[in-house]
Coordinates of C-alpha atoms in Angstrom, one line a residue:
Chain W
M4 CA 170.2 206.1 -6.5
S5 CA 173.9 206.2 -7.7
A6 CA 172.2 207.5 -11.1
V7 CA 171.4 210.7 -9.2
A8 CA 174.6 211.0 -7.4
Q9 CA 176.4 210.7 -10.4
G10 CA 174.5 213.1 -12.3
W11 CA 175.3 216.3 -10.1
L12 CA 179.1 214.9 -9.1
I13 CA 180.7 216.8 -12.1
P14 CA 179.0 220.0 -11.9
A15 CA 179.7 220.0 -8.0
L16 CA 183.2 219.1 -8.5
T17 CA 183.7 221.9 -11.1
A18 CA 182.0 224.2 -8.7
L19 CA 184.2 223.3 -5.8
V20 CA 187.3 223.6 -8.1
A21 CA 186.3 226.9 -9.4
A22 CA 185.6 228.1 -5.7
L23 CA 188.7 227.0 -4.3
F24 CA 190.7 228.4 -7.5
L25 CA 189.2 231.9 -6.3
A26 CA 190.0 231.6 -2.8
S27 CA 193.6 230.5 -4.0
L28 CA 193.7 233.8 -5.6
L29 CA 192.5 235.7 -2.6
I30 CA 194.5 234.7 0.0
G31 CA 197.9 235.3 0.7
P32 CA 200.4 237.0 3.2
A33 CA 199.3 240.3 1.6
A34 CA 196.0 241.2 3.2
I35 CA 194.5 242.9 0.7
S36 CA 190.2 242.8 0.3
P37 CA 189.0 240.4 -2.2
G38 CA 187.4 243.2 -4.3
E39 CA 190.7 245.0 -4.8
S40 CA 192.5 242.2 -5.4
L41 CA 190.0 240.9 -8.4
R42 CA 190.1 244.5 -9.5
A43 CA 194.1 244.5 -9.8
L44 CA 194.0 241.0 -11.4
I45 CA 191.5 241.9 -14.0
L46 CA 191.7 245.4 -14.8
G47 CA 195.5 245.7 -13.7
D48 CA 196.8 249.4 -12.7
A49 CA 200.6 248.7 -13.2
G50 CA 201.0 248.9 -9.4
P51 CA 202.6 246.4 -6.9
L52 CA 198.9 244.4 -6.2
T53 CA 198.6 243.9 -10.0
V54 CA 202.1 242.3 -10.2
V55 CA 201.5 240.4 -6.8
M56 CA 198.0 239.2 -8.4
R57 CA 199.5 238.4 -11.8
E58 CA 203.0 237.1 -11.3
I59 CA 202.6 235.4 -8.0
R60 CA 199.0 234.2 -7.0
L61 CA 197.8 233.5 -10.6
P62 CA 200.4 231.1 -11.9
R63 CA 200.2 229.5 -8.3
A64 CA 196.7 228.9 -8.7
I65 CA 196.5 227.8 -11.9
L66 CA 199.5 225.4 -10.8
G67 CA 197.5 223.8 -8.2
L68 CA 194.8 223.3 -10.5
L69 CA 196.9 221.5 -13.2
V70 CA 199.3 219.6 -10.8
G71 CA 196.1 218.3 -9.0
A72 CA 194.1 217.5 -12.2
A73 CA 197.4 215.7 -13.4
L74 CA 198.2 213.6 -10.4
G75 CA 194.0 212.5 -9.8
L76 CA 193.7 211.6 -13.3
S77 CA 196.9 209.5 -13.6
G78 CA 196.1 208.0 -10.4
A79 CA 192.6 207.0 -11.6
A80 CA 194.0 205.9 -14.8
L81 CA 196.6 203.3 -13.0
Q82 CA 194.1 201.9 -10.7
G83 CA 191.7 201.3 -13.5
Y84 CA 194.5 199.9 -15.4
L85 CA 195.9 197.7 -12.8
R86 CA 192.7 196.8 -11.2
N87 CA 194.1 197.7 -8.0
P88 CA 193.2 200.7 -5.8
L89 CA 196.4 200.6 -4.1
A90 CA 198.3 202.0 -7.4
E91 CA 199.5 205.7 -7.7
P92 CA 201.6 207.7 -10.2
G93 CA 204.7 207.0 -7.9
L94 CA 204.3 203.5 -8.2
I95 CA 205.4 202.8 -11.9
G96 CA 208.3 205.1 -10.7
V97 CA 207.5 208.3 -13.0
S98 CA 207.6 210.3 -9.9
G99 CA 211.0 209.1 -8.5
A100 CA 212.5 209.1 -12.0
A101 CA 211.4 212.8 -12.3
A102 CA 212.3 213.7 -8.7
L103 CA 216.1 212.2 -9.7
G104 CA 216.3 214.4 -12.8
A105 CA 215.3 217.4 -10.3
V106 CA 218.2 216.5 -8.3
I107 CA 220.7 216.2 -10.5
A108 CA 219.8 219.5 -11.9
L109 CA 220.3 221.0 -8.2
Q110 CA 223.3 219.0 -7.4
T111 CA 225.2 219.8 -10.2
G112 CA 224.2 223.6 -10.1
L113 CA 222.6 223.9 -13.6
A114 CA 219.3 224.5 -12.1
A115 CA 221.5 227.8 -10.6
A116 CA 222.7 228.6 -14.0
F117 CA 219.9 228.1 -16.0
A118 CA 216.1 228.4 -14.8
L119 CA 214.6 226.0 -16.8
A120 CA 217.3 223.2 -16.2
L121 CA 215.3 221.9 -13.6
P122 CA 212.0 221.3 -15.2
L123 CA 213.4 219.9 -18.0
L124 CA 215.5 217.6 -16.4
A125 CA 212.7 216.0 -14.5
L126 CA 210.8 215.7 -17.9
T127 CA 214.1 213.9 -19.1
G128 CA 213.8 211.8 -15.9
A129 CA 209.9 210.8 -16.4
V130 CA 210.6 210.1 -20.3
A131 CA 213.8 207.8 -19.1
A132 CA 211.6 205.9 -16.9
V133 CA 208.9 205.2 -19.0
S134 CA 211.8 204.4 -21.8
L135 CA 213.0 201.7 -19.1
L136 CA 209.5 200.7 -18.1
L137 CA 208.5 199.7 -21.6
L138 CA 212.0 197.9 -22.2
L139 CA 211.7 195.9 -19.1
A140 CA 207.6 195.1 -19.3
G141 CA 207.6 194.7 -23.0
A142 CA 204.8 196.0 -25.1
R143 CA 202.7 192.9 -24.2
G144 CA 203.3 192.6 -20.3
G145 CA 200.8 192.3 -17.9
A146 CA 199.9 194.4 -15.2
L147 CA 201.9 192.1 -12.6
T148 CA 204.9 193.0 -15.2
L149 CA 204.2 196.5 -15.0
I150 CA 203.9 196.8 -11.3
L151 CA 207.1 194.8 -10.8
A152 CA 209.0 197.1 -13.6
G153 CA 207.7 200.1 -11.9
I154 CA 209.2 199.1 -8.3
A155 CA 212.6 198.3 -10.0
V156 CA 212.5 201.7 -11.6
S157 CA 211.3 203.5 -8.4
A158 CA 214.3 201.7 -6.4
L159 CA 216.6 202.6 -9.0
A160 CA 215.7 205.8 -9.0
G161 CA 215.1 206.2 -5.3
A162 CA 218.9 204.8 -4.9
A163 CA 220.4 207.2 -7.6
T164 CA 218.4 210.3 -5.3
A165 CA 220.2 208.8 -2.2
L166 CA 223.3 208.7 -3.8
V167 CA 223.5 212.1 -5.1
L168 CA 222.5 213.5 -1.4
N169 CA 225.4 211.1 -0.1
L170 CA 227.9 212.5 -2.3
S171 CA 226.8 216.3 -1.9
P172 CA 230.0 218.1 -1.4
N173 CA 228.0 220.8 0.8
P174 CA 225.0 220.7 3.4
F175 CA 223.1 223.6 1.7
A176 CA 223.1 222.0 -1.7
A177 CA 221.8 218.9 0.1
A178 CA 219.4 221.0 2.0
E179 CA 218.0 222.7 -1.5
I180 CA 217.5 218.9 -2.7
V181 CA 215.6 217.8 0.5
F182 CA 213.3 220.7 0.6
W183 CA 212.6 220.4 -3.4
T184 CA 211.5 216.9 -2.9
M185 CA 208.8 217.7 -0.1
G186 CA 207.0 219.1 -3.3
S187 CA 205.4 223.1 -3.3
L188 CA 203.8 225.3 -5.3
A189 CA 205.4 228.7 -3.5
D190 CA 207.6 231.4 -5.6
R191 CA 206.5 229.9 -9.1
S192 CA 206.0 231.8 -12.0
F193 CA 204.6 231.8 -15.6
T194 CA 207.4 230.2 -16.8
H195 CA 206.7 227.4 -14.9
V196 CA 203.0 227.4 -16.0
G197 CA 204.2 227.5 -19.7
L198 CA 206.6 224.6 -19.0
A199 CA 204.2 222.4 -17.3
A200 CA 200.7 223.2 -18.9
P201 CA 201.3 221.7 -22.6
F202 CA 203.0 218.6 -21.3
I203 CA 199.8 218.1 -18.6
M204 CA 197.3 219.0 -21.1
L205 CA 199.0 216.2 -23.9
G206 CA 198.8 213.8 -21.2
A207 CA 195.4 214.6 -20.0
A208 CA 194.0 214.3 -23.4
L209 CA 195.6 210.8 -23.6
L210 CA 194.0 209.9 -20.5
L211 CA 191.0 210.8 -20.9
T212 CA 190.7 208.3 -24.0
L213 CA 191.2 205.4 -22.0
G214 CA 187.6 205.1 -20.7
P215 CA 186.3 202.2 -22.7
G216 CA 189.4 200.5 -22.4
L217 CA 189.4 200.7 -18.4
D218 CA 185.7 199.7 -18.4
A219 CA 186.5 196.5 -20.3
L220 CA 189.3 195.7 -18.0
T221 CA 187.1 195.3 -15.1
L222 CA 186.3 191.9 -16.6
G223 CA 189.9 191.0 -16.6
E224 CA 192.7 191.0 -19.3
D225 CA 191.4 188.4 -21.2
A226 CA 187.6 189.3 -21.3
A227 CA 188.8 192.9 -22.2
E228 CA 191.1 191.8 -25.2
A229 CA 188.0 189.6 -26.4
L230 CA 185.7 193.2 -26.2
G231 CA 188.3 194.7 -28.7
A232 CA 189.8 196.5 -26.0
G233 CA 193.3 196.6 -27.8
L234 CA 195.1 196.4 -24.5
T235 CA 198.7 197.0 -26.2
R236 CA 197.4 200.4 -27.4
V237 CA 195.7 201.0 -23.9
R238 CA 199.0 200.3 -22.2
L239 CA 201.3 202.6 -24.5
V240 CA 198.4 205.4 -24.2
L241 CA 198.6 204.9 -20.5
V242 CA 202.5 205.3 -19.7
A243 CA 202.6 208.2 -22.4
G244 CA 199.9 209.7 -20.4
V245 CA 201.1 209.4 -17.0
A246 CA 204.5 210.3 -17.7
A247 CA 203.8 213.4 -19.7
A248 CA 201.3 214.4 -17.0
V249 CA 203.1 213.2 -13.7
G250 CA 206.6 213.9 -15.0
A251 CA 205.4 217.8 -16.0
A252 CA 203.6 217.9 -12.3
T253 CA 206.8 216.9 -10.6
A254 CA 208.8 219.0 -12.6
V255 CA 207.0 222.3 -11.5
A256 CA 206.0 221.0 -8.2
G257 CA 208.2 218.2 -6.6
A258 CA 207.1 215.2 -5.2
I259 CA 203.7 215.4 -4.0
G260 CA 202.1 211.9 -3.0
F261 CA 198.6 210.6 -2.0
V262 CA 196.6 212.6 -4.3
G263 CA 196.9 209.9 -7.2
L264 CA 196.0 207.3 -4.1
V265 CA 193.2 208.8 -2.5
V266 CA 191.4 211.0 -4.6
P267 CA 190.3 208.0 -6.9
H268 CA 189.5 206.2 -4.2
L269 CA 187.3 208.8 -2.3
L270 CA 185.4 209.3 -5.3
R271 CA 184.8 205.5 -6.6
P272 CA 181.4 205.1 -4.9
L273 CA 180.1 208.4 -6.2
V274 CA 180.6 207.2 -9.8
G275 CA 179.1 203.8 -9.0
A276 CA 182.7 202.6 -9.5
R277 CA 182.9 202.9 -13.1
P278 CA 186.7 203.5 -14.4
S279 CA 185.7 205.6 -17.1
R280 CA 183.5 207.8 -15.3
L281 CA 186.5 208.1 -12.5
L282 CA 188.6 209.7 -14.7
P283 CA 187.1 213.1 -15.5
A284 CA 185.9 212.9 -11.6
S285 CA 189.2 212.4 -10.5
A286 CA 191.0 215.1 -12.5
L287 CA 188.6 217.8 -10.6
G288 CA 189.0 215.9 -7.5
G289 CA 192.7 215.9 -7.7
A290 CA 192.7 219.6 -8.8
A291 CA 190.4 220.7 -5.4
M292 CA 192.3 218.7 -3.2
V293 CA 195.7 220.1 -4.3
L294 CA 194.2 223.6 -4.3
A295 CA 192.8 223.4 -0.6
A296 CA 196.1 222.1 0.5
D297 CA 197.8 224.8 -1.2
I298 CA 195.4 227.1 0.7
A299 CA 196.0 225.3 3.9
V300 CA 199.6 225.5 3.9
R301 CA 199.5 229.4 3.7
L302 CA 197.1 229.4 6.5
I303 CA 198.7 227.0 8.9
L304 CA 202.2 228.3 9.2
P305 CA 202.4 231.2 7.2
E306 CA 205.8 232.0 8.4
R307 CA 207.7 228.6 7.9
D308 CA 206.9 227.9 4.5
L309 CA 205.0 224.4 5.2
K310 CA 206.0 222.3 2.1
L311 CA 202.3 221.2 0.3
G312 CA 203.8 217.6 0.0
V313 CA 204.6 217.2 3.3
L314 CA 201.1 218.4 4.5
M315 CA 199.7 216.2 1.9
A316 CA 201.3 213.1 3.6
L317 CA 200.4 214.4 6.9
V318 CA 196.3 214.5 5.8
G319 CA 196.4 211.7 3.1
A320 CA 198.4 209.0 5.0
P321 CA 195.9 208.8 7.9
L322 CA 192.9 209.3 5.6
F323 CA 194.3 206.4 3.5
L324 CA 194.4 204.0 6.6
H325 CA 190.9 204.9 7.2
L326 CA 189.9 204.0 3.9
I327 CA 191.9 200.7 3.9
Y328 CA 190.1 199.9 7.2
R329 CA 186.7 200.8 6.2
T330 CA 187.2 198.8 2.7
R331 CA 188.2 195.8 4.9
R332 CA 185.3 196.0 6.9
D333 CA 183.0 196.0 4.0
G334 CA 184.3 193.0 2.9
G335 CA 187.5 193.9 1.3
E336 CA 186.1 193.9 -2.3
G337 CA 189.1 195.8 -4.5
L338 CA 191.8 195.1 -2.4
R339 CA 192.5 191.3 -3.7
Chain Q
M11 CA 177.7 179.6 -42.8
S12 CA 180.9 179.2 -40.9
L13 CA 181.5 181.4 -38.1
L14 CA 184.9 180.2 -37.0
A15 CA 187.2 178.1 -38.9
L16 CA 190.5 176.8 -37.2
D17 CA 193.3 175.4 -39.6
R18 CA 196.0 173.1 -38.3
L19 CA 196.3 175.5 -35.2
R20 CA 199.0 175.0 -33.2
V21 CA 200.3 176.4 -30.1
E22 CA 203.8 175.8 -28.5
R23 CA 204.9 176.2 -25.1
G24 CA 208.7 176.0 -24.2
G25 CA 208.7 173.4 -27.5
C26 CA 205.9 171.1 -26.4
P27 CA 202.6 171.7 -28.3
V28 CA 199.8 172.3 -26.1
V29 CA 197.7 172.6 -29.0
D30 CA 198.7 170.1 -31.8
D31 CA 197.3 171.0 -35.5
V32 CA 193.8 171.3 -34.4
S33 CA 191.4 172.0 -37.4
F34 CA 187.6 172.4 -37.3
A35 CA 184.8 174.8 -38.4
V36 CA 181.7 175.9 -36.3
A37 CA 178.5 176.5 -38.1
A38 CA 175.9 178.9 -37.3
G39 CA 173.3 176.7 -35.3
E40 CA 175.6 174.6 -33.6
C41 CA 176.0 173.9 -29.9
I42 CA 179.4 172.6 -29.6
G43 CA 181.1 170.9 -26.1
L44 CA 184.6 171.2 -26.2
I45 CA 185.5 168.4 -23.9
G46 CA 189.0 166.6 -22.6
P47 CA 190.6 166.1 -19.2
N48 CA 192.6 168.9 -17.5
G49 CA 195.6 170.0 -19.5
A50 CA 194.1 168.9 -22.8
G51 CA 194.3 172.1 -24.3
K52 CA 191.1 173.5 -24.2
T53 CA 191.4 176.9 -22.8
T54 CA 194.5 177.5 -24.9
L55 CA 192.5 176.3 -28.0
M56 CA 190.1 179.1 -27.2
R57 CA 192.5 181.7 -26.8
A58 CA 194.4 181.1 -29.7
A59 CA 191.0 180.9 -31.7
L60 CA 190.8 184.4 -30.6
G61 CA 194.2 185.3 -31.5
L62 CA 195.0 185.9 -27.6
E63 CA 197.7 183.7 -28.0
R64 CA 200.7 183.4 -30.4
H65 CA 200.1 180.5 -32.7
S66 CA 200.7 179.1 -35.8
G67 CA 198.4 177.8 -38.3
G68 CA 194.9 179.7 -39.3
S69 CA 191.8 181.0 -37.0
S70 CA 189.3 183.1 -38.8
L71 CA 188.7 185.3 -36.2
A72 CA 192.5 185.5 -35.1
G73 CA 193.2 188.1 -37.9
L74 CA 190.3 190.5 -37.6
R75 CA 190.8 193.7 -36.0
P76 CA 190.0 193.7 -32.6
A77 CA 186.7 196.0 -32.9
A78 CA 185.3 193.6 -35.6
R79 CA 186.4 190.2 -33.8
A80 CA 184.4 191.6 -30.7
R81 CA 181.4 192.0 -33.2
M82 CA 182.0 188.5 -34.3
A83 CA 182.9 186.7 -31.4
A84 CA 182.1 187.0 -27.4
F85 CA 184.5 185.3 -24.9
L86 CA 183.6 184.2 -21.4
P87 CA 186.8 183.2 -19.8
Q88 CA 187.2 180.6 -17.1
A89 CA 188.5 183.3 -14.4
R90 CA 185.5 185.2 -13.5
Q91 CA 186.9 188.8 -12.9
I92 CA 184.9 191.3 -11.7
A93 CA 187.5 194.0 -10.4
W94 CA 185.4 196.8 -9.3
P95 CA 182.2 196.9 -7.3
V96 CA 179.9 198.2 -10.2
D97 CA 176.1 197.1 -10.3
V98 CA 174.8 194.0 -12.4
E99 CA 173.5 196.5 -15.0
T100 CA 176.8 198.4 -15.9
L101 CA 178.8 194.9 -15.7
V102 CA 176.5 193.6 -18.3
G103 CA 176.5 196.9 -20.2
L104 CA 180.1 196.4 -20.4
G105 CA 179.2 193.5 -23.2
R106 CA 177.6 196.6 -25.5
L107 CA 181.6 198.4 -25.8
P108 CA 182.0 196.8 -29.4
H109 CA 178.8 198.3 -30.2
A110 CA 178.3 202.1 -31.2
G111 CA 174.6 202.9 -31.4
G112 CA 171.5 202.9 -29.0
G113 CA 169.1 200.0 -27.7
D114 CA 171.8 198.9 -25.3
R115 CA 169.4 198.9 -22.3
E116 CA 167.2 196.7 -24.2
V117 CA 169.9 194.2 -24.8
V118 CA 171.1 194.4 -21.1
T119 CA 167.6 193.7 -20.3
G120 CA 167.0 191.2 -22.6
A121 CA 170.3 189.4 -21.5
L122 CA 169.4 189.8 -17.5
R123 CA 165.9 188.1 -18.2
R124 CA 167.5 185.1 -20.1
M125 CA 169.6 184.4 -17.2
G126 CA 166.9 184.8 -14.8
L127 CA 168.6 187.9 -13.3
E128 CA 166.1 190.6 -13.5
G129 CA 165.9 191.3 -10.0
F130 CA 169.8 191.7 -9.5
R131 CA 169.8 194.8 -12.4
Y132 CA 170.8 197.2 -9.4
R133 CA 172.7 195.1 -7.1
I134 CA 176.5 195.5 -6.8
A135 CA 178.1 192.6 -8.7
T136 CA 181.0 191.9 -6.2
R137 CA 178.8 191.6 -3.3
L138 CA 176.7 188.5 -5.3
S139 CA 177.7 184.8 -4.8
G140 CA 180.2 183.0 -6.8
G141 CA 177.5 181.3 -9.0
E142 CA 175.5 184.5 -9.3
Q143 CA 178.3 186.4 -10.2
A144 CA 179.0 183.9 -12.9
R145 CA 175.4 184.1 -14.3
V146 CA 176.1 188.0 -14.4
L147 CA 179.1 187.3 -16.4
I148 CA 177.0 185.0 -18.9
A149 CA 174.8 188.0 -19.2
R150 CA 177.4 190.2 -20.1
A151 CA 178.6 187.7 -23.1
L152 CA 174.7 187.5 -24.0
A153 CA 174.6 191.3 -24.5
Q154 CA 177.4 191.4 -26.8
E155 CA 175.1 189.9 -29.3
A156 CA 177.8 188.3 -31.2
P157 CA 177.0 185.6 -34.0
L158 CA 179.3 183.3 -32.0
L159 CA 179.9 182.6 -28.0
L160 CA 183.0 181.1 -26.7
A161 CA 182.6 180.0 -23.0
D162 CA 185.4 178.5 -20.9
E163 CA 183.8 176.4 -18.4
P164 CA 180.6 178.7 -17.9
M165 CA 178.5 176.0 -15.5
A166 CA 181.3 175.3 -13.2
G167 CA 180.0 176.3 -9.9
L168 CA 176.5 177.0 -10.8
D169 CA 173.3 174.7 -8.6
P170 CA 171.9 171.9 -10.8
A171 CA 168.9 174.3 -11.9
H172 CA 171.3 176.8 -13.1
Q173 CA 173.3 174.4 -15.1
I174 CA 170.4 173.2 -16.6
A175 CA 168.9 176.5 -17.4
G176 CA 172.4 177.8 -18.7
M177 CA 172.6 174.7 -21.0
E178 CA 169.2 175.9 -22.2
V179 CA 170.3 179.3 -22.7
F180 CA 173.3 178.4 -24.7
S181 CA 171.0 175.5 -27.0
G182 CA 168.5 178.5 -27.5
L183 CA 171.1 180.8 -28.9
A184 CA 171.9 178.0 -31.2
A185 CA 168.5 177.2 -32.2
E186 CA 168.3 181.4 -33.1
G187 CA 171.0 180.9 -35.7
R188 CA 174.2 181.7 -33.3
A189 CA 176.9 179.1 -32.5
V190 CA 178.0 178.3 -29.1
L191 CA 181.6 176.4 -28.4
M192 CA 181.9 175.8 -24.7
A193 CA 184.7 174.1 -22.8
L194 CA 182.6 171.4 -20.3
H195 CA 183.8 168.9 -18.0
D196 CA 180.2 167.6 -17.2
L197 CA 179.9 164.8 -19.6
G198 CA 176.4 164.3 -18.8
L199 CA 175.4 168.1 -19.8
A200 CA 177.6 167.7 -22.9
A201 CA 175.7 164.6 -23.8
R202 CA 172.2 166.2 -23.4
F203 CA 172.5 169.7 -24.5
C204 CA 175.1 169.9 -27.1
S205 CA 174.6 169.3 -30.7
R206 CA 178.5 168.1 -31.4
L207 CA 181.4 167.3 -29.4
L208 CA 185.0 168.0 -29.7
L209 CA 187.1 165.9 -27.7
M210 CA 190.7 166.9 -26.9
H211 CA 193.6 165.0 -25.7
Q212 CA 197.3 165.9 -25.4
G213 CA 196.7 169.2 -27.7
R214 CA 195.2 167.0 -30.4
L215 CA 191.5 166.9 -31.4
V216 CA 190.7 163.2 -31.1
A217 CA 187.4 163.0 -31.8
D218 CA 184.7 165.3 -33.5
G219 CA 181.2 164.3 -33.9
P220 CA 177.7 163.9 -32.4
P221 CA 178.0 163.0 -28.5
D222 CA 177.0 159.2 -29.0
A223 CA 179.6 159.0 -31.6
V224 CA 182.4 160.8 -29.5
L225 CA 181.1 160.0 -25.7
T226 CA 181.9 156.0 -26.6
E227 CA 183.5 153.6 -24.1
A228 CA 186.7 153.0 -25.7
N229 CA 186.9 157.4 -26.0
L230 CA 186.2 157.3 -22.6
A231 CA 188.9 154.8 -21.4
R232 CA 191.4 155.8 -23.7
V233 CA 191.2 159.7 -22.9
F234 CA 189.3 160.3 -19.5
R235 CA 190.4 157.2 -17.9
I236 CA 187.0 156.5 -16.6
R237 CA 184.0 154.1 -17.1
A238 CA 180.4 155.4 -17.3
F239 CA 177.0 154.6 -17.0
R240 CA 175.3 155.2 -20.3
A241 CA 171.9 155.2 -21.0
E242 CA 168.8 156.7 -22.9
G243 CA 166.4 158.1 -20.9
P244 CA 163.2 159.8 -21.5
D245 CA 164.7 163.3 -21.3
G246 CA 167.5 162.5 -23.5
P247 CA 170.8 160.5 -23.2
V248 CA 172.2 160.0 -19.6
V249 CA 176.0 159.9 -19.1
Q250 CA 177.3 159.1 -15.3
P251 CA 181.0 158.5 -15.1
V252 CA 181.2 155.8 -12.3
A253 CA 184.7 154.5 -12.1
V254 CA 188.3 155.4 -12.6
L255 CA 190.4 152.7 -14.6
E256 CA 193.3 151.4 -13.6
G257 CA 196.8 150.7 -15.5
E258 CA 197.8 151.6 -18.7
A259 CA 195.5 152.4 -22.1

């Protein structure tokens, strides 16, 4: 039964992502027919439609794909490593620290003076979080140490972000910061794509190598180590991969939660719960979820700039509660 | 041929030796029971022998690269962890991770058959009973096909039939030219199925030899603080602890 399901899952998810990517290109406030849009995108006529397609919708769709894949893949890798279905990229403090970097860029006016300051500072935050995490959890710290260190880093980043808001000299800056932390893909350009893509691809390449190690960890740390998993390397690759992928995603899109939590949870039964198979599936699933949500914010309240992160939390949190309820009813496996 | 050689292996925790200058070698064909009261250092000894624990002294396995070590020795920890609801076939197949190359399905089938789990192949491992999970995890270690198997209390929680069947699987591995080193609490099983016993007490190896030479009245009294009924039955030696000894040794 499960073998059949696993055979078509990746092609089906790929087709879904492709369809949503296309839909993301074709749906927007400017009402243009699909054929016209695609002609303008591919052939190019130097008219305003080509500019809309190439400079606004294409980078937005690409970012949706990249950010979603980064979040989904990181969530699957973290859950596999911590053997805990409640883990998510925000847990080890990378999202929080990246957001702090971005908030500092907004607060100090650097972001206004220099467009790349915001993403660069966000990435710096992610790297700082990872360094602090390695210092706290050490090279041989177990899963529990990593969770505790992550909670500490998250709390610290959250407090520093609140401090920046607290000391904000004018309400407009504070409002800008608050809106940014809600997460969005609106008004992004190819500059953002160029900044995020290399980091997200590097992070994804690292995380996708973790399959065998995460599979071995199903048996616990001792058995995995005795199976030759090399947990020190697994931990370093995991933290570096998550920092690069989630740091870059947060840098260009702000804080978007629940993707890394819900996507692996939804897909786990479809891959026979095997962590290595969950990695590529969650990357595709995350891309599909973020692309779909980004289309939804354009359709639901086109005039009000509904934030992607807000919609994701509104949909994701109840969905996640339902998942927890169902898992509990089935005997609570995996939620110990 | 020696599959494991420990040379003055020592593990300290907070200045106290948990494993204290332990030396022995494991040869192919041996089925060794590692016995001793709670806290004697059996688990720590196995972990240190594999290089999972910081230690001084030598272990022939600890210096190997992880992948090479995994082809030399399989380890069955005492904690029976199955983190995800994978099916039994997938779980047992994890034993094939150190090996590159085909034939995995046949090996998994063989391991399942050995543990009497053929009917469980497509069942979800986390939904099995504790004893069934224990047998699935033993099958996982068997599928690793390492010359040496280190098992930490593999028979705990199994029903009598599966305890006997399990011990027969382990002594069968030894008869095939592999070796097994297992921590055990059941002295009766240890006496009947092991070719050699290692007795640990307060971190030190205090006796090493065939079961009848190790399970002496004096050793049982001094190390376990018990008296046991011992006899030679038609199916082999019988050792049944019957009373706790009072007072100091």
